[in-house]
Coordinates of C-alpha atoms in Angstrom, one line a residue:
Chain A
S17 CA 81.8 32.9 88.3
A18 CA 80.5 32.0 84.8
V19 CA 83.0 31.3 82.0
I20 CA 82.2 32.9 78.6
S21 CA 83.6 31.6 75.4
Q22 CA 83.5 34.2 72.6
K23 CA 84.3 33.6 69.0
P24 CA 85.8 34.5 66.6
S25 CA 88.7 36.0 68.5
R26 CA 89.6 38.2 65.6
D27 CA 88.6 38.8 62.0
I28 CA 89.4 41.0 59.0
C29 CA 86.3 41.8 57.0
Q30 CA 85.6 43.6 53.8
R31 CA 83.5 46.8 54.0
G32 CA 79.8 46.2 53.3
T33 CA 79.8 42.7 54.7
S34 CA 78.5 41.4 58.1
L35 CA 80.1 39.5 60.9
T36 CA 78.3 37.5 63.6
I37 CA 80.0 37.2 67.0
Q38 CA 78.9 34.4 69.4
C39 CA 79.1 34.1 73.2
Q40 CA 78.5 30.9 75.0
V41 CA 78.2 30.9 78.8
D42 CA 78.9 27.7 80.8
S43 CA 76.0 28.4 83.1
Q44 CA 72.7 30.3 83.0
V45 CA 73.1 34.0 83.6
T46 CA 70.4 36.6 84.1
M47 CA 71.9 39.4 82.2
M48 CA 74.1 39.6 79.0
F49 CA 75.5 42.7 77.5
W50 CA 77.5 43.6 74.4
Y51 CA 80.2 46.3 74.5
R52 CA 82.6 47.9 72.1
Q53 CA 86.0 49.2 72.9
Q54 CA 87.6 51.5 70.3
P55 CA 91.3 52.2 70.5
G56 CA 92.2 54.3 73.6
Q57 CA 88.5 54.6 74.7
S58 CA 86.3 53.1 77.4
L59 CA 84.2 50.0 77.0
T60 CA 81.0 51.4 75.6
L61 CA 77.7 49.5 76.2
I62 CA 76.0 48.7 72.9
A63 CA 73.0 46.9 74.2
T64 CA 71.4 44.6 76.7
A65 CA 70.6 41.2 75.3
N66 CA 67.2 40.1 76.5
Q67 CA 66.3 36.5 76.5
G68 CA 63.3 35.8 74.2
S69 CA 62.7 39.5 73.3
E70 CA 64.3 42.3 71.4
A71 CA 67.6 43.7 72.8
T72 CA 67.6 47.1 74.5
Y73 CA 70.0 49.5 72.7
E74 CA 71.9 52.4 74.1
S75 CA 71.9 55.8 72.5
G76 CA 73.8 55.8 69.3
F77 CA 73.3 52.1 68.5
V78 CA 70.4 50.7 66.5
I79 CA 69.1 47.2 65.8
D80 CA 69.6 47.4 62.0
K81 CA 73.3 47.9 62.5
F82 CA 73.8 45.6 65.5
P83 CA 71.2 42.9 65.5
I84 CA 71.4 40.8 68.7
S85 CA 69.9 37.4 69.5
R86 CA 69.6 35.7 72.8
P87 CA 67.6 32.5 72.4
N88 CA 68.3 31.2 75.9
L89 CA 70.1 32.1 79.2
T90 CA 73.5 30.8 78.0
F91 CA 73.9 32.1 74.5
S92 CA 73.9 35.3 72.6
T93 CA 75.1 36.7 69.2
L94 CA 75.9 40.2 68.0
T95 CA 76.0 40.9 64.3
V96 CA 77.9 43.9 62.9
S97 CA 76.1 44.7 59.7
N98 CA 77.1 46.5 56.5
M99 CA 80.5 47.1 58.0
S100 CA 82.7 50.2 57.5
P101 CA 86.2 50.9 58.7
E102 CA 84.7 52.9 61.6
D103 CA 83.4 49.6 63.0
S104 CA 86.9 48.4 63.5
S105 CA 87.0 47.8 67.2
I106 CA 87.1 45.1 70.0
Y107 CA 83.7 43.7 70.7
L108 CA 83.0 42.1 74.1
C109 CA 80.1 40.2 75.6
S110 CA 79.5 40.1 79.3
G111 CA 77.2 38.1 81.5
G112 CA 76.2 37.9 85.1
G113 CA 73.6 38.1 87.8
D114 CA 72.0 40.9 89.6
G115 CA 74.5 43.7 90.2
G116 CA 77.3 41.3 90.8
D117 CA 80.7 40.5 89.4
Y118 CA 80.1 40.2 85.7
T119 CA 82.4 38.1 83.6
F120 CA 83.5 38.9 80.1
G121 CA 84.3 37.0 77.0
S122 CA 87.8 37.3 75.6
G123 CA 86.8 39.7 73.0
T124 CA 86.6 39.9 69.2
R125 CA 89.1 42.1 67.4
L126 CA 87.4 43.3 64.2
T127 CA 89.3 45.0 61.4
V128 CA 87.3 46.3 58.5
V129 CA 89.2 47.0 55.3
Chain B
D18 CA 79.9 62.7 77.7
Q19 CA 82.1 60.3 79.7
Q20 CA 80.6 59.6 83.1
V21 CA 83.5 57.6 84.4
K22 CA 87.1 58.9 83.9
Q23 CA 90.5 57.5 84.5
N24 CA 92.8 60.4 83.9
S25 CA 96.1 58.4 84.1
P26 CA 96.5 56.3 81.0
S27 CA 99.6 54.6 82.5
L28 CA 101.3 54.0 85.8
S29 CA 104.7 52.5 86.6
V30 CA 105.6 51.1 90.0
Q31 CA 108.4 49.2 91.6
E32 CA 107.7 45.6 92.8
G33 CA 106.8 45.6 96.5
R34 CA 105.6 49.2 96.5
I35 CA 102.0 50.4 96.5
S36 CA 100.1 51.0 93.3
I37 CA 97.3 53.6 93.4
L38 CA 94.9 53.8 90.5
N39 CA 92.3 56.5 90.4
C40 CA 88.9 57.0 89.0
D41 CA 86.4 59.9 88.9
Y42 CA 82.7 59.8 88.1
T43 CA 80.2 62.5 87.4
N44 CA 76.8 60.9 88.1
S45 CA 76.1 61.2 91.8
M46 CA 73.3 58.5 91.4
F47 CA 75.9 55.7 90.8
D48 CA 75.7 53.3 93.7
Y49 CA 77.9 50.4 92.8
F50 CA 81.5 50.5 91.6
L51 CA 83.8 47.8 90.3
W52 CA 87.4 47.4 89.2
Y53 CA 88.4 45.1 86.4
K54 CA 91.8 43.9 85.3
K55 CA 92.5 43.1 81.7
Y56 CA 95.5 41.2 80.2
P57 CA 96.2 41.5 76.5
A58 CA 94.1 39.2 74.3
E59 CA 91.8 38.4 77.2
G60 CA 88.5 39.9 78.4
P61 CA 88.3 41.9 81.6
T62 CA 88.2 39.9 84.8
F63 CA 86.4 41.1 87.9
L64 CA 88.7 42.3 90.7
I65 CA 86.8 44.0 93.5
S66 CA 83.6 46.0 94.1
I67 CA 82.2 48.5 96.5
S68 CA 78.7 49.8 97.1
S69 CA 77.9 53.4 97.9
I70 CA 77.1 52.5 101.5
K71 CA 80.7 51.8 102.2
D72 CA 83.8 53.8 101.9
K73 CA 86.3 51.0 101.8
N74 CA 86.4 47.4 100.8
E75 CA 89.4 45.1 101.1
D76 CA 90.3 41.8 99.5
G77 CA 93.8 40.6 100.1
R78 CA 96.3 42.9 98.5
F79 CA 93.5 44.9 96.9
T80 CA 91.6 47.7 98.6
V81 CA 89.1 50.0 97.0
F82 CA 88.3 53.4 98.6
L83 CA 85.2 55.4 97.7
N84 CA 84.9 59.2 98.4
K85 CA 81.3 60.0 97.5
S86 CA 81.6 63.7 98.2
A87 CA 84.5 63.9 95.7
K88 CA 82.9 61.4 93.4
H89 CA 86.2 59.6 93.4
L90 CA 87.4 56.0 93.9
S91 CA 90.8 54.5 94.0
L92 CA 92.3 51.0 93.9
H93 CA 95.3 50.3 96.1
I94 CA 97.5 47.3 95.4
V95 CA 99.9 46.5 98.2
P96 CA 102.4 45.0 97.7
S97 CA 102.5 45.3 93.9
Q98 CA 103.8 42.3 92.0
P99 CA 104.9 41.9 88.4
G100 CA 101.9 39.7 87.7
D101 CA 99.7 42.7 88.5
S102 CA 100.9 44.4 85.2
A103 CA 97.7 44.8 83.2
V104 CA 95.1 47.4 82.2
Y105 CA 92.7 48.3 85.1
F106 CA 89.2 49.6 84.4
C107 CA 86.9 51.1 86.9
A108 CA 83.2 50.9 86.3
A109 CA 80.1 52.4 87.9
S110 CA 76.4 51.6 87.8
L111 CA 73.0 52.1 89.2
I112 CA 72.8 48.7 90.9
H113 CA 69.2 47.9 90.0
F114 CA 69.8 48.7 86.3
N115 CA 72.8 46.5 85.9
K116 CA 74.3 48.8 83.3
F117 CA 78.0 49.6 83.8
Y118 CA 79.9 52.7 82.6
F119 CA 83.6 52.2 82.2
G120 CA 86.6 54.4 82.4
S121 CA 89.2 54.3 79.6
G122 CA 91.6 52.2 81.7
T123 CA 95.0 52.7 83.3
K124 CA 97.9 50.5 82.2
L125 CA 99.9 49.4 85.2
N126 CA 103.4 48.3 84.9
V127 CA 105.1 46.7 87.9
K128 CA 108.8 46.6 87.5
P129 CA 110.7 43.7 89.1

């Protein structure tokens, strides 16, 4: 399975600022996804990161708030823009092939103060 | 509306005994199911999967059972080991869409 390096592992940010989270995969993967896990809740899919085109966002998530890049098959970034305390969460990227055993990054624990 | 539910937030089991983790889903169109294990400060790691054409899949100490009529799946760990202590997530998807919906997790504690 692919190995995903995600950074930063944690950050404390001021409200109104933005944070970019990076995920680097050690091999090419067809699909990459970004999730959010708020305390005591499920992993919620934010968007599918599409290589070379705009990401596909789930209901409740918009590009202006969570811009995503995927310049190639091994790298993706998620930016959390204009942050508020409600954005405090763990953010995870995931990558894999067709319907298979996806691997995850180690997560970014974001605290907005 | 949560499509995948894990109603037990925690489970405690003695080492050597069986651990049974349960998961319910609401969308009868789901055709692929996975279990992930997550240790603190790490991302989830894939454990075992099952497609809707099967009702059981076994991998070593881990067995997943799928009851489509009840929209229920379960993960059995036999025998349980202290190293199995982690949070376990079930996930479901429509296989061709590659989108997974996760339960909220069950924290398993295996006592020595």
